[in-house]
Amino acid sequence: MQSTSWRPPENSTVLIQAGCYETDIHEGCLRLMEHLCQYPPAAQVDFESLSGGHDWSWWNPELLCGLARFFPGAAHTGGSI
């Protein structure tokens, strides 16, 4: 296996989201967060428990919010893409 020297940017964070109705996924994420809290990089991981399940009505607004957090800056205000 080839080793790489890639590292994430210093101030980067990972956001884990799970809906409270995604029982197995939600519980697995909580266990992961408990495990990660034992290590210094845990400060770079956030967890959000959301009211919902694994469906479009949950993903639609949360995807947009997540993209806005990942790509901060001025909003696109017009023109064509």
Short mmCIF file of N, CA, C and O in Angstrom, two decimals:
data_model
loop_
_atom_site.label_atom_id
_atom_site.label_comp_id
_atom_site.label_asym_id
_atom_site.label_seq_id
_atom_site.Cartn_x
_atom_site.Cartn_y
_atom_site.Cartn_z
N MET A 1 0.85 -1.18 0.00
CA MET A 1 0.00 0.00 0.00
C MET A 1 0.89 1.24 0.00
O MET A 1 1.81 1.34 0.79
N GLN A 2 0.59 2.17 -0.86
CA GLN A 2 1.37 3.39 -0.98
C GLN A 2 0.90 4.42 0.04
O GLN A 2 -0.29 4.65 0.22
N SER A 3 1.84 5.03 0.72
CA SER A 3 1.53 6.05 1.71
C SER A 3 1.48 7.42 1.03
O SER A 3 2.26 7.69 0.13
N THR A 4 0.58 8.26 1.47
CA THR A 4 0.51 9.62 0.94
C THR A 4 0.74 10.61 2.06
O THR A 4 0.59 10.29 3.23
N SER A 5 1.10 11.81 1.68
CA SER A 5 1.34 12.84 2.70
C SER A 5 0.19 13.84 2.76
O SER A 5 0.32 14.88 3.35
N TRP A 6 -0.93 13.51 2.11
CA TRP A 6 -2.08 14.42 2.13
C TRP A 6 -2.62 14.57 3.54
O TRP A 6 -2.75 13.60 4.27
N ARG A 7 -2.94 15.78 3.91
CA ARG A 7 -3.57 16.08 5.19
C ARG A 7 -4.72 17.04 4.93
O ARG A 7 -4.62 17.91 4.07
N PRO A 8 -5.81 16.92 5.70
CA PRO A 8 -6.90 17.89 5.52
C PRO A 8 -6.45 19.27 5.99
O PRO A 8 -5.53 19.38 6.80
N PRO A 9 -7.08 20.32 5.50
CA PRO A 9 -6.75 21.67 5.98
C PRO A 9 -6.89 21.75 7.49
O PRO A 9 -7.73 21.07 8.07
N GLU A 10 -6.05 22.57 8.11
CA GLU A 10 -6.02 22.65 9.58
C GLU A 10 -7.37 22.92 10.22
O GLU A 10 -7.71 22.35 11.23
N ASN A 11 -8.13 23.81 9.66
CA ASN A 11 -9.39 24.21 10.29
C ASN A 11 -10.60 23.47 9.74
O ASN A 11 -11.72 23.91 9.91
N SER A 12 -10.37 22.36 9.07
CA SER A 12 -11.50 21.64 8.49
C SER A 12 -12.22 20.82 9.56
O SER A 12 -11.65 20.44 10.57
N THR A 13 -13.50 20.61 9.31
CA THR A 13 -14.29 19.76 10.20
C THR A 13 -15.09 18.77 9.38
O THR A 13 -15.34 18.98 8.20
N VAL A 14 -15.48 17.71 10.02
CA VAL A 14 -16.34 16.71 9.43
C VAL A 14 -17.68 16.81 10.14
O VAL A 14 -17.73 16.87 11.37
N LEU A 15 -18.75 16.87 9.38
CA LEU A 15 -20.08 16.93 9.96
C LEU A 15 -20.80 15.62 9.68
O LEU A 15 -20.95 15.22 8.53
N ILE A 16 -21.20 14.95 10.75
CA ILE A 16 -21.97 13.72 10.64
C ILE A 16 -23.40 14.06 11.05
O ILE A 16 -23.62 14.64 12.10
N GLN A 17 -24.34 13.71 10.19
CA GLN A 17 -25.75 13.95 10.49
C GLN A 17 -26.50 12.63 10.41
O GLN A 17 -26.21 11.81 9.55
N ALA A 18 -27.45 12.46 11.30
CA ALA A 18 -28.31 11.28 11.26
C ALA A 18 -29.68 11.67 11.80
O ALA A 18 -29.79 12.42 12.76
N GLY A 19 -30.69 11.16 11.14
CA GLY A 19 -32.06 11.41 11.59
C GLY A 19 -32.41 10.50 12.75
O GLY A 19 -31.99 9.34 12.82
N CYS A 20 -33.19 11.02 13.67
CA CYS A 20 -33.54 10.25 14.86
C CYS A 20 -34.38 9.02 14.52
O CYS A 20 -34.47 8.08 15.31
N TYR A 21 -35.00 8.99 13.32
CA TYR A 21 -35.79 7.83 12.91
C TYR A 21 -34.98 6.81 12.12
O TYR A 21 -35.50 5.80 11.69
N GLU A 22 -33.70 7.09 11.90
CA GLU A 22 -32.78 6.14 11.28
C GLU A 22 -32.10 5.38 12.41
O GLU A 22 -30.92 5.57 12.68
N THR A 23 -32.83 4.55 13.06
CA THR A 23 -32.41 3.96 14.33
C THR A 23 -30.98 3.42 14.31
O THR A 23 -30.15 3.84 15.11
N ASP A 24 -30.68 2.49 13.42
CA ASP A 24 -29.35 1.89 13.41
C ASP A 24 -28.27 2.89 13.04
O ASP A 24 -27.19 2.91 13.65
N ILE A 25 -28.55 3.73 12.05
CA ILE A 25 -27.56 4.73 11.63
C ILE A 25 -27.33 5.74 12.75
O ILE A 25 -26.19 6.09 13.06
N HIS A 26 -28.39 6.21 13.37
CA HIS A 26 -28.30 7.20 14.44
C HIS A 26 -27.50 6.65 15.62
O HIS A 26 -26.58 7.30 16.13
N GLU A 27 -27.83 5.44 16.04
CA GLU A 27 -27.11 4.83 17.17
C GLU A 27 -25.65 4.59 16.82
O GLU A 27 -24.76 4.78 17.65
N GLY A 28 -25.37 4.17 15.59
CA GLY A 28 -23.99 3.96 15.17
C GLY A 28 -23.20 5.25 15.18
O GLY A 28 -22.03 5.27 15.59
N CYS A 29 -23.81 6.35 14.76
CA CYS A 29 -23.14 7.65 14.78
C CYS A 29 -22.85 8.09 16.20
O CYS A 29 -21.78 8.64 16.49
N LEU A 30 -23.80 7.86 17.11
CA LEU A 30 -23.57 8.22 18.51
C LEU A 30 -22.42 7.42 19.10
O LEU A 30 -21.57 7.96 19.82
N ARG A 31 -22.35 6.13 18.78
CA ARG A 31 -21.22 5.30 19.27
C ARG A 31 -19.90 5.77 18.67
O ARG A 31 -18.88 5.82 19.36
N LEU A 32 -19.92 6.13 17.39
CA LEU A 32 -18.71 6.66 16.76
C LEU A 32 -18.24 7.93 17.46
O LEU A 32 -17.06 8.09 17.75
N MET A 33 -19.18 8.84 17.74
CA MET A 33 -18.81 10.08 18.42
C MET A 33 -18.25 9.82 19.81
O MET A 33 -17.29 10.46 20.23
N GLU A 34 -18.84 8.88 20.54
CA GLU A 34 -18.31 8.52 21.86
C GLU A 34 -16.88 8.02 21.74
O GLU A 34 -16.03 8.37 22.56
N HIS A 35 -16.61 7.22 20.74
CA HIS A 35 -15.26 6.69 20.52
C HIS A 35 -14.30 7.82 20.13
O HIS A 35 -13.19 7.91 20.66
N LEU A 36 -14.72 8.69 19.21
CA LEU A 36 -13.85 9.77 18.74
C LEU A 36 -13.53 10.78 19.83
O LEU A 36 -12.47 11.40 19.79
N CYS A 37 -14.42 10.94 20.80
CA CYS A 37 -14.17 11.91 21.87
C CYS A 37 -12.95 11.57 22.70
O CYS A 37 -12.44 12.40 23.45
N GLN A 38 -12.45 10.37 22.57
CA GLN A 38 -11.26 9.95 23.32
C GLN A 38 -9.97 10.42 22.65
O GLN A 38 -8.89 10.24 23.22
N TYR A 39 -10.07 11.03 21.48
CA TYR A 39 -8.88 11.40 20.71
C TYR A 39 -8.89 12.88 20.36
O TYR A 39 -9.96 13.46 20.12
N PRO A 40 -7.72 13.52 20.30
CA PRO A 40 -7.65 14.96 20.03
C PRO A 40 -8.35 15.40 18.73
O PRO A 40 -8.98 16.46 18.71
N PRO A 41 -8.30 14.62 17.63
CA PRO A 41 -8.98 15.10 16.43
C PRO A 41 -10.49 15.20 16.57
O PRO A 41 -11.17 15.69 15.68
N ALA A 42 -11.04 14.75 17.69
CA ALA A 42 -12.49 14.81 17.88
C ALA A 42 -13.01 16.24 17.79
O ALA A 42 -14.16 16.46 17.44
N ALA A 43 -12.16 17.22 18.07
CA ALA A 43 -12.59 18.61 17.96
C ALA A 43 -12.92 18.98 16.52
O ALA A 43 -13.58 19.98 16.27
N GLN A 44 -12.48 18.16 15.58
CA GLN A 44 -12.74 18.43 14.16
C GLN A 44 -13.97 17.68 13.65
O GLN A 44 -14.23 17.67 12.46
N VAL A 45 -14.72 17.04 14.54
CA VAL A 45 -15.90 16.27 14.13
C VAL A 45 -17.12 16.80 14.87
O VAL A 45 -17.10 16.93 16.09
N ASP A 46 -18.15 17.13 14.11
CA ASP A 46 -19.42 17.57 14.69
C ASP A 46 -20.49 16.55 14.35
O ASP A 46 -20.45 15.91 13.30
N PHE A 47 -21.46 16.42 15.24
CA PHE A 47 -22.58 15.52 15.00
C PHE A 47 -23.88 16.28 15.21
O PHE A 47 -24.02 17.02 16.17
N GLU A 48 -24.80 16.11 14.28
CA GLU A 48 -26.13 16.71 14.40
C GLU A 48 -27.17 15.61 14.33
O GLU A 48 -27.20 14.83 13.38
N SER A 49 -27.99 15.55 15.34
CA SER A 49 -29.14 14.65 15.34
C SER A 49 -30.33 15.45 14.85
O SER A 49 -30.67 16.48 15.42
N LEU A 50 -30.94 14.98 13.78
CA LEU A 50 -32.03 15.72 13.16
C LEU A 50 -33.34 14.97 13.29
O LEU A 50 -33.36 13.74 13.36
N SER A 51 -34.42 15.72 13.33
CA SER A 51 -35.74 15.10 13.39
C SER A 51 -36.12 14.67 11.98
O SER A 51 -36.40 15.49 11.13
N GLY A 52 -36.06 13.39 11.74
CA GLY A 52 -36.39 12.89 10.41
C GLY A 52 -35.79 11.53 10.18
O GLY A 52 -35.25 10.89 11.09
N GLY A 53 -35.89 11.11 8.95
CA GLY A 53 -35.35 9.82 8.56
C GLY A 53 -34.56 9.98 7.28
O GLY A 53 -34.15 11.07 6.92
N HIS A 54 -34.36 8.89 6.59
CA HIS A 54 -33.55 8.89 5.38
C HIS A 54 -34.47 9.07 4.18
O HIS A 54 -34.78 8.13 3.46
N ASP A 55 -34.92 10.32 3.97
CA ASP A 55 -35.83 10.60 2.88
C ASP A 55 -35.56 11.98 2.30
O ASP A 55 -34.82 12.78 2.86
N TRP A 56 -36.16 12.25 1.16
CA TRP A 56 -35.88 13.50 0.44
C TRP A 56 -36.28 14.73 1.25
O TRP A 56 -35.59 15.74 1.21
N SER A 57 -37.38 14.69 1.97
CA SER A 57 -37.80 15.87 2.73
C SER A 57 -36.78 16.23 3.81
O SER A 57 -36.70 17.36 4.25
N TRP A 58 -36.00 15.29 4.23
CA TRP A 58 -34.94 15.52 5.21
C TRP A 58 -33.67 15.97 4.52
O TRP A 58 -33.00 16.89 4.94
N TRP A 59 -33.35 15.33 3.40
CA TRP A 59 -32.10 15.63 2.69
C TRP A 59 -32.13 16.97 2.00
O TRP A 59 -31.11 17.67 1.94
N ASN A 60 -33.25 17.34 1.42
CA ASN A 60 -33.31 18.54 0.60
C ASN A 60 -32.81 19.79 1.34
O ASN A 60 -31.85 20.40 0.91
N PRO A 61 -33.41 20.21 2.45
CA PRO A 61 -32.90 21.42 3.12
C PRO A 61 -31.55 21.20 3.79
O PRO A 61 -30.72 22.11 3.83
N GLU A 62 -31.30 20.02 4.33
CA GLU A 62 -30.04 19.79 5.02
C GLU A 62 -28.86 19.74 4.07
O GLU A 62 -27.76 20.16 4.41
N LEU A 63 -29.06 19.25 2.85
CA LEU A 63 -27.99 19.25 1.85
C LEU A 63 -27.59 20.68 1.51
O LEU A 63 -26.40 21.01 1.47
N LEU A 64 -28.57 21.54 1.31
CA LEU A 64 -28.27 22.94 1.00
C LEU A 64 -27.53 23.62 2.15
O LEU A 64 -26.56 24.35 1.93
N CYS A 65 -27.96 23.38 3.37
CA CYS A 65 -27.28 23.96 4.54
C CYS A 65 -25.85 23.43 4.64
O CYS A 65 -24.91 24.18 4.92
N GLY A 66 -25.68 22.14 4.41
CA GLY A 66 -24.34 21.54 4.47
C GLY A 66 -23.42 22.10 3.41
O GLY A 66 -22.25 22.38 3.67
N LEU A 67 -23.92 22.26 2.20
CA LEU A 67 -23.09 22.83 1.13
C LEU A 67 -22.71 24.27 1.44
O LEU A 67 -21.59 24.69 1.18
N ALA A 68 -23.64 25.03 2.02
CA ALA A 68 -23.34 26.42 2.38
C ALA A 68 -22.25 26.47 3.45
O ALA A 68 -21.39 27.35 3.43
N ARG A 69 -22.25 25.51 4.39
CA ARG A 69 -21.19 25.47 5.41
C ARG A 69 -19.86 25.06 4.81
O ARG A 69 -18.82 25.55 5.19
N PHE A 70 -19.91 24.13 3.85
CA PHE A 70 -18.69 23.61 3.25
C PHE A 70 -18.05 24.62 2.30
O PHE A 70 -16.85 24.69 2.18
N PHE A 71 -18.88 25.42 1.63
CA PHE A 71 -18.41 26.42 0.69
C PHE A 71 -18.83 27.81 1.17
O PHE A 71 -19.71 28.44 0.57
N PRO A 72 -18.22 28.31 2.25
CA PRO A 72 -18.63 29.61 2.78
C PRO A 72 -18.24 30.74 1.81
O PRO A 72 -17.36 30.58 0.97
N GLY A 73 -18.89 31.83 1.95
CA GLY A 73 -18.57 32.99 1.11
C GLY A 73 -19.83 33.68 0.68
O GLY A 73 -20.95 33.35 1.10
N ALA A 74 -19.66 34.63 -0.19
CA ALA A 74 -20.80 35.40 -0.68
C ALA A 74 -21.72 34.51 -1.50
O ALA A 74 -21.27 33.63 -2.24
N ALA A 75 -23.01 34.74 -1.36
CA ALA A 75 -24.00 33.98 -2.10
C ALA A 75 -23.99 34.39 -3.57
O ALA A 75 -23.71 35.53 -3.91
N HIS A 76 -24.31 33.44 -4.42
CA HIS A 76 -24.47 33.73 -5.85
C HIS A 76 -25.80 34.44 -6.01
O HIS A 76 -26.83 33.93 -5.60
N THR A 77 -25.79 35.63 -6.57
CA THR A 77 -27.00 36.43 -6.60
C THR A 77 -27.64 36.59 -7.97
O THR A 77 -28.53 37.39 -8.14
N GLY A 78 -27.19 35.91 -8.95
CA GLY A 78 -27.84 36.05 -10.25
C GLY A 78 -26.94 35.62 -11.38
O GLY A 78 -25.81 35.17 -11.17
N GLY A 79 -27.44 35.77 -12.56
CA GLY A 79 -26.69 35.36 -13.74
C GLY A 79 -26.90 33.88 -14.02
O GLY A 79 -27.71 33.22 -13.39
N SER A 80 -26.18 33.39 -14.97
CA SER A 80 -26.32 31.98 -15.33
C SER A 80 -25.13 31.19 -14.81
O SER A 80 -24.06 31.74 -14.60
N ILE A 81 -25.35 29.93 -14.65
CA ILE A 81 -24.29 29.05 -14.15
C ILE A 81 -23.63 28.37 -15.30
O ILE A 81 -24.16 28.02 -16.27
#
